[in-house]
Amino acid sequence: MAAPIESLLNEICESEDPIEELKSLRTAVLATPVSGLRQAVSGARLEIIFGLLNTNDKEQIEVCVEILSRVLQALEPVQLSQNYKTALQSGLNHPNDSVKLLALTQAIAALSKLSNTKAGLDVLFHSDLLNKLKDVMLTSDIIRYRVYELIVEVSRVSPVSLGYCANSGLISQMLEELTGDDVLVRATAIEMVTNLAQSQHGRQYLAQQGIMDKISNMIIAAESDPFSSLYLPGLVKFFGSLAIMDSPQQVCEKYPVFLEVVFSMAMNLDPTLTPVALDTLGVLGNTVEGKQVLQKTGEKFTSVLKRISKVVADGATELRVRCLEALAHLLTLPVEQQTDDLLLLTESWFNCLSSQPMLMIRNISTQPFPELYCCALRIFTAIGCQPWAQQLMMDTPGFVEWLMDRSVGTGKEAKDCKFEVVGAVLSSSSAREIFGGHNYLKLKTYLNEGPYYVNAVSSVITEGAD
């Protein structure tokens, strides 16, 4: 493919109106895998395509941007910054936003990989590129967000790169957007800050700047803001992410409004807010420390569990799925994490769901919705290795037979989910004693046969039969 691309570039160079040749080149580069493009574009005169961006013909600009977006993916960051630095800087000043976005996207890709080196940081901060970025931010909101994205990507690489970005003033500018008047801008800024918090040095910087306290205060103020549903989910996701990366107990104790608003969002069944609350509860409850934090809230969390149970029973399908997924995370307790206290905790949560929670979950799996079937089975997988749950399975009439019935649940995902339940049950040393030798051997046979085993059915033809 290298020869045709080089040939097309030559044809474009010789043509006075190269739009058709450009379209052919676009087809060629889109049809070539990125790994193949790496060889095809080495030494190719891509400056030809960059030069053709200097036109008022919107179609030609569009085709050139598509070509460059694809081809530049094949270049190594060092090669990109050394050979096409000037072209990309010129792209930042182009009157067409799609060209500016192309230049920014390539800058993000290259500099985020180079920013752990002094050479890469010098390219960004010890040149006029930084001033160009600041100027281009004034063009539009989309461009401004892309610059923030670039700065966050670079900042996450190392404490040194974060220091460079902080000194540029761009991070402070981004943080000021958190409390701006435009709620959509606020929501975008929260997402950027959450991304910055993915690194430990990023979290330390945000704490030093008082951002955690500011976001906590934003959650409190959101109660009286009629537009808070546009940005409140982002605030909750920020603290949810923070809790998992640091400590659920420390975050929830220091910022109690976080858990309060999560409970409120889960109880109010708002189509925008409730899914975020359920996801957050699932993420928190998937850890031992998170389980203990939720348990300490007492009746508050019990009320949330009962509300989740009600939605599971008669809510909209999409919300039922989210509730079941959250419950699976909350009830998960691997064998190596099991203690008497934690087993009592998960058992009490399960019993909060219904007077007969085993039947409730199993009945959901019989409904004609594949996504509900699999989500219900994932709850059985979550509790399958816990002795109290195994005893419930044995005490529930027909449950063990249903579990080993391969005719129940069709399709690959359904069979995989059933197989995972059996695997979870057998992963616990208590299974043999609780299920008894006969059932235990049948479960082992099921596991050994695999998820897609089909019982062979033999037919006998009797002489003279019709």
XYZ file of C-alpha atoms in Angstrom:
466
model
C 0.000 0.000 0.000
C 3.046 2.294 0.436
C 3.531 2.684 -3.312
C -0.088 3.673 -4.135
C -0.103 6.263 -1.323
C 3.199 7.733 -2.497
C 1.900 7.688 -6.059
C -1.301 9.486 -5.079
C 0.715 12.104 -3.225
C 2.695 12.716 -6.403
C -0.505 13.051 -8.431
C -1.884 15.520 -5.882
C 1.318 17.554 -6.100
C 1.003 17.809 -9.891
C -2.729 18.601 -9.986
C -4.146 22.126 -10.055
C -7.504 20.919 -8.675
C -6.649 17.854 -6.608
C -9.983 17.159 -4.932
C -10.551 13.843 -6.747
C -7.002 12.682 -6.056
C -7.462 13.654 -2.416
C -10.618 11.568 -2.227
C -8.730 8.605 -3.680
C -5.975 9.108 -1.117
C -8.581 9.257 1.655
C -10.007 5.944 0.493
C -6.530 4.414 0.410
C -5.467 5.522 3.893
C -8.806 4.561 5.474
C -8.500 1.096 3.934
C -4.987 0.603 5.324
C -4.496 -0.570 8.939
C -2.604 1.904 11.115
C 0.251 -0.596 11.393
C 0.460 -0.671 7.608
C 0.291 3.106 7.363
C 3.365 3.436 9.525
C 5.446 1.974 6.700
C 3.443 3.671 3.982
C 3.881 7.200 5.305
C 7.514 6.972 6.318
C 9.189 9.522 4.125
C 5.939 10.483 2.438
C 5.524 14.158 1.774
C 2.651 14.892 4.100
C 3.511 18.578 3.950
C 1.653 18.489 0.633
C -1.577 17.735 2.479
C -0.843 20.303 5.153
C -0.300 22.872 2.404
C -3.664 22.079 0.820
C -5.379 23.158 4.047
C -4.648 26.746 3.016
C -7.798 27.191 0.976
C -11.346 28.453 1.283
C -12.700 25.232 -0.235
C -14.499 23.563 2.712
C -14.728 20.189 0.967
C -10.990 20.132 0.324
C -10.296 21.051 3.959
C -12.628 18.310 5.166
C -10.951 15.636 3.037
C -7.452 16.795 4.058
C -8.401 16.689 7.750
C -9.730 13.128 7.376
C -6.521 12.041 5.651
C -4.233 13.665 8.217
C -6.284 12.430 11.182
C -5.743 8.876 9.983
C -2.162 9.107 8.752
C -0.766 10.985 11.750
C -1.954 8.174 14.036
C 0.760 6.026 12.477
C 3.613 8.344 13.432
C 5.659 8.080 16.602
C 5.262 11.083 18.944
C 8.895 12.135 18.477
C 8.550 11.934 14.705
C 5.335 13.943 14.840
C 6.755 16.690 17.048
C 10.019 16.974 15.120
C 8.768 16.771 11.534
C 5.346 18.404 11.747
C 5.622 20.753 14.710
C 5.465 23.872 12.507
C 2.507 22.516 10.517
C 0.567 21.704 13.670
C 1.302 25.122 15.165
C 0.025 26.714 11.965
C -3.068 24.548 12.238
C -3.845 26.132 15.592
C -4.200 29.490 13.812
C -6.318 28.156 10.947
C -9.713 29.861 10.531
C -11.444 26.458 10.184
C -12.299 24.840 13.521
C -11.870 21.309 12.177
C -8.220 22.091 11.389
C -7.701 23.557 14.848
C -9.221 20.429 16.373
C -6.931 18.266 14.240
C -3.873 20.157 15.468
C -5.025 19.954 19.077
C -5.857 16.253 18.839
C -2.413 15.442 17.480
C -0.820 17.644 20.133
C -2.698 15.716 22.824
C -1.619 12.381 21.364
C 2.030 13.360 20.999
C 2.644 15.512 24.039
C 0.876 13.220 26.486
C 3.438 10.549 25.503
C 6.377 12.922 25.428
C 5.551 14.880 28.571
C 7.456 12.464 30.806
C 10.625 13.714 29.131
C 12.276 17.092 29.390
C 12.320 17.344 25.590
C 8.584 16.895 25.413
C 7.934 19.443 28.143
C 10.222 21.916 26.417
C 8.223 21.543 23.208
C 5.065 22.523 25.043
C 6.260 25.105 27.573
C 9.565 26.524 26.329
C 8.275 27.572 22.918
C 5.538 29.776 21.560
C 3.164 26.786 21.408
C 1.793 27.592 24.865
C 0.878 31.124 23.811
C -0.733 29.755 20.671
C -2.825 27.392 22.809
C -3.979 30.292 24.963
C -4.904 32.307 21.891
C -6.766 29.480 20.179
C -8.835 28.892 23.315
C -10.681 32.117 22.562
C -12.008 30.656 19.319
C -14.837 28.499 20.683
C -15.934 26.454 23.685
C -15.045 23.205 21.895
C -11.490 24.363 21.261
C -11.172 25.585 24.843
C -12.227 22.180 26.170
C -9.729 20.432 23.925
C -6.929 22.614 25.298
C -8.014 21.704 28.825
C -8.000 18.063 27.780
C -4.440 18.446 26.524
C -3.311 20.087 29.761
C -4.972 17.406 31.906
C -3.416 14.597 29.852
C 0.026 16.140 30.219
C -0.491 16.861 33.937
C -1.380 13.256 34.715
C 1.939 11.920 33.440
C 4.138 12.995 36.354
C 4.469 15.550 39.174
C 7.011 17.399 37.030
C 4.645 17.745 34.073
C 1.879 18.837 36.462
C 4.203 21.529 37.788
C 4.794 22.849 34.268
C 1.063 22.922 33.567
C 0.274 24.635 36.870
C 2.874 27.321 36.190
C 1.297 28.002 32.803
C -1.873 29.228 34.515
C -4.095 26.968 32.407
C -5.015 24.612 35.250
C -6.097 27.546 37.421
C -8.172 28.810 34.522
C -9.812 25.393 34.178
C -10.550 25.200 37.906
C -12.262 28.585 37.777
C -14.717 27.106 35.284
C -16.082 24.922 38.115
C -18.028 27.845 39.527
C -18.870 29.620 36.283
C -22.380 30.772 35.420
C -22.780 28.346 32.508
C -23.869 24.994 33.967
C -22.770 23.088 30.851
C -19.285 24.567 31.113
C -19.356 23.649 34.804
C -20.223 20.051 33.963
C -17.365 19.827 31.483
C -14.911 21.313 33.986
C -15.954 18.735 36.590
C -15.210 15.956 34.108
C -11.754 17.425 33.443
C -11.013 17.723 37.162
C -12.117 14.111 37.709
C -9.668 13.012 35.018
C -6.876 14.988 36.687
C -7.691 13.254 39.980
C -6.920 9.843 38.453
C -3.251 10.354 39.381
C -2.046 10.561 42.971
C -0.077 13.736 42.332
C -3.154 15.181 40.653
C -5.257 14.487 43.750
C -2.604 16.032 45.977
C -2.568 19.169 43.845
C -6.365 19.452 43.874
C -6.405 19.040 47.666
C -3.780 21.774 48.048
C -5.934 24.060 45.922
C -8.992 23.350 48.078
C -10.894 21.778 45.192
C -12.351 18.895 47.225
C -13.892 21.373 49.656
C -15.145 23.481 46.769
C -16.844 20.495 45.130
C -18.357 19.490 48.465
C -19.812 22.987 48.789
C -21.105 22.759 45.212
C -23.039 19.616 46.173
C -24.587 21.451 49.108
C -25.513 24.439 46.938
C -26.942 22.179 44.223
C -30.021 21.522 46.365
C -31.335 25.021 45.624
C -30.225 25.116 41.973
C -32.966 24.114 39.489
C -30.290 23.228 36.909
C -28.204 21.053 39.224
C -29.191 17.827 37.443
C -26.867 18.910 34.631
C -23.746 18.882 36.785
C -24.602 17.059 40.031
C -23.887 13.595 38.515
C -20.363 14.779 37.722
C -19.817 15.955 41.296
C -20.949 12.580 42.631
C -18.723 10.710 40.179
C -15.775 12.837 41.317
C -16.155 11.812 44.961
C -16.993 8.219 44.014
C -13.760 8.003 42.045
C -11.878 9.685 44.883
C -13.259 7.226 47.437
C -12.153 4.180 45.467
C -8.668 5.505 44.735
C -7.995 6.729 48.274
C -10.278 5.469 51.038
C -14.087 5.185 51.132
C -14.083 5.759 54.885
C -11.879 8.864 54.795
C -13.761 10.444 51.894
C -17.223 9.718 53.313
C -16.266 10.935 56.781
C -14.590 14.121 55.553
C -17.313 14.928 53.011
C -20.543 13.505 54.506
C -22.684 15.390 52.014
C -21.385 13.025 49.321
C -23.073 9.941 50.761
C -26.151 11.927 51.776
C -26.756 13.084 48.213
C -26.081 9.593 46.830
C -28.774 8.162 49.107
C -31.155 10.972 48.149
C -30.552 10.405 44.440
C -31.169 6.680 44.845
C -34.425 7.248 46.739
C -35.917 9.901 44.450
C -35.828 7.765 41.273
C -34.862 10.638 38.995
C -34.035 9.201 35.528
C -30.930 11.402 35.300
C -29.630 11.151 38.856
C -30.642 7.690 40.077
C -28.456 5.659 37.651
C -25.388 7.597 38.824
C -26.318 6.960 42.465
C -26.745 3.239 41.812
C -23.412 3.008 40.016
C -21.724 4.865 42.876
C -23.245 2.576 45.505
C -22.093 -0.417 43.490
C -18.542 0.892 43.227
C -18.393 1.697 46.945
C -20.044 -1.552 48.017
C -17.711 -3.651 45.926
C -14.949 -3.032 48.478
C -14.836 -4.255 52.078
C -14.200 -0.763 53.416
C -17.055 0.604 51.328
C -19.414 -2.060 52.675
C -18.488 -1.109 56.219
C -19.050 2.588 55.515
C -22.521 1.902 54.112
C -23.379 -0.392 57.007
C -22.491 2.348 59.530
C -25.277 4.539 58.142
C -27.808 2.074 59.549
C -31.425 2.677 58.614
C -30.488 5.179 55.886
C -28.859 2.500 53.776
C -31.485 -0.091 54.673
C -34.111 2.262 53.268
C -32.105 2.563 50.057
C -31.933 -1.228 49.747
C -35.695 -1.487 50.146
C -36.233 1.176 47.500
C -33.867 -0.674 45.155
C -35.842 -3.863 45.797
C -39.093 -2.115 44.859
C -37.585 -0.881 41.592
C -36.252 -4.375 40.855
C -39.779 -5.738 41.294
C -41.789 -3.266 39.220
C -39.580 -0.519 37.784
C -38.683 0.296 34.178
C -36.458 -2.356 32.592
C -33.394 -0.120 32.204
C -33.550 1.004 35.827
C -34.156 -2.561 37.012
C -30.966 -3.600 35.262
C -28.990 -0.821 36.990
C -30.450 -1.826 40.367
C -29.567 -5.485 39.862
C -26.034 -4.568 38.799
C -25.619 -2.420 41.918
C -26.935 -5.225 44.133
C -24.480 -7.692 42.598
C -21.577 -5.414 43.525
C -22.931 -4.761 47.011
C -23.414 -8.447 47.779
C -20.104 -9.657 46.345
C -17.808 -11.135 48.994
C -14.991 -13.347 47.667
C -13.912 -16.308 49.793
C -10.621 -14.657 50.760
C -12.471 -11.609 52.176
C -15.059 -13.511 54.167
C -15.285 -12.992 57.920
C -18.168 -13.746 60.246
C -19.061 -10.040 60.479
C -18.974 -9.462 56.724
C -21.013 -12.592 56.036
C -23.640 -11.373 58.503
C -23.598 -8.000 56.744
C -24.214 -9.351 53.233
C -26.845 -11.758 54.549
C -28.709 -8.944 56.276
C -28.602 -6.814 53.111
C -29.942 -9.683 51.019
C -32.767 -10.309 53.483
C -33.725 -6.610 53.280
C -34.782 -7.095 49.696
C -37.849 -9.239 50.322
C -39.434 -11.755 52.653
C -38.287 -14.357 50.095
C -35.359 -12.782 48.247
C -34.220 -16.022 46.589
C -37.579 -16.468 44.911
C -37.752 -12.783 44.017
C -34.446 -12.865 42.153
C -35.164 -16.229 40.550
C -38.590 -15.038 39.331
C -36.903 -12.061 37.650
C -34.741 -14.515 35.719
C -37.864 -16.181 34.287
C -39.134 -12.973 32.683
C -38.737 -12.550 28.892
C -35.902 -10.028 29.108
C -32.412 -11.470 28.506
C -30.695 -8.533 30.224
C -32.746 -9.098 33.391
C -32.033 -12.838 33.299
C -28.287 -12.304 33.260
C -28.376 -9.566 35.897
C -30.390 -11.824 38.208
C -27.870 -14.628 37.723
C -25.030 -12.252 38.549
C -26.572 -11.726 41.970
C -26.511 -15.498 42.510
C -22.885 -15.446 41.361
C -22.131 -12.686 43.884
C -23.540 -14.660 46.810
C -22.828 -18.171 45.505
C -19.624 -18.678 47.487
C -21.138 -17.475 50.776
C -22.303 -20.278 53.121
C -25.540 -18.565 54.172
C -26.524 -18.172 50.519
C -25.678 -21.788 49.720
C -27.940 -22.880 52.548
C -30.727 -20.688 51.148
C -30.246 -22.300 47.749
C -30.617 -25.749 49.276
C -33.658 -24.687 51.307
C -35.428 -23.133 48.296
C -37.520 -25.866 46.611
C -36.385 -26.631 43.079
C -33.499 -24.137 43.096
C -30.658 -26.631 42.708
C -32.537 -28.429 39.915
C -33.151 -25.105 38.177
C -29.502 -24.175 38.530
C -28.383 -27.348 36.735
C -31.126 -27.322 34.098
C -29.367 -26.489 30.829
C -32.652 -25.912 29.021
C -33.229 -22.754 31.075
C -31.720 -19.688 29.438
C -30.654 -19.720 25.806
C -27.895 -17.807 24.104
C -24.193 -17.576 24.849
C -24.385 -14.856 27.519
C -27.156 -16.640 29.417
C -25.216 -19.917 29.401
C -22.055 -18.124 30.519
C -23.919 -16.488 33.409
C -25.394 -19.790 34.595
C -21.944 -21.371 34.373
C -20.468 -18.563 36.498
C -23.043 -19.189 39.228
C -22.043 -22.861 39.421
C -18.384 -21.893 39.448
C -18.966 -19.433 42.300
C -20.784 -22.071 44.351
C -18.009 -24.619 43.903
C -15.273 -22.085 44.718
C -16.242 -22.330 48.384
C -15.104 -25.202 50.599
C -18.526 -25.179 52.282
C -20.320 -26.317 49.105
C -19.754 -30.064 49.557
C -21.154 -30.099 53.093
C -24.131 -27.825 52.411
C -25.245 -29.297 49.068
C -24.466 -32.898 49.965
C -22.348 -35.389 48.046
C -24.923 -36.157 45.319
C -25.670 -32.532 44.384
C -22.023 -31.577 44.737
C -20.975 -34.215 42.180
C -23.698 -33.076 39.776
C -22.499 -29.465 40.089
C -18.908 -30.585 39.498
C -20.020 -32.498 36.401
C -21.850 -29.398 35.141
C -18.689 -27.339 35.632
C -16.444 -29.909 33.953
C -18.756 -30.180 30.937
C -18.526 -26.428 30.345
C -21.198 -23.803 29.690
C -22.297 -25.004 26.240
C -22.626 -28.745 26.828
C -25.644 -30.354 25.131
C -27.036 -33.638 26.373
C -26.957 -36.250 23.618
C -30.441 -37.570 22.801
C -30.537 -41.020 21.244
C -33.495 -42.169 19.213
C -34.553 -45.809 18.720
C -36.391 -46.783 15.531
C -38.684 -49.724 16.037
C -39.332 -51.997 13.091
C -42.759 -51.363 11.642
C -43.183 -48.022 13.392
C -45.119 -45.358 11.496
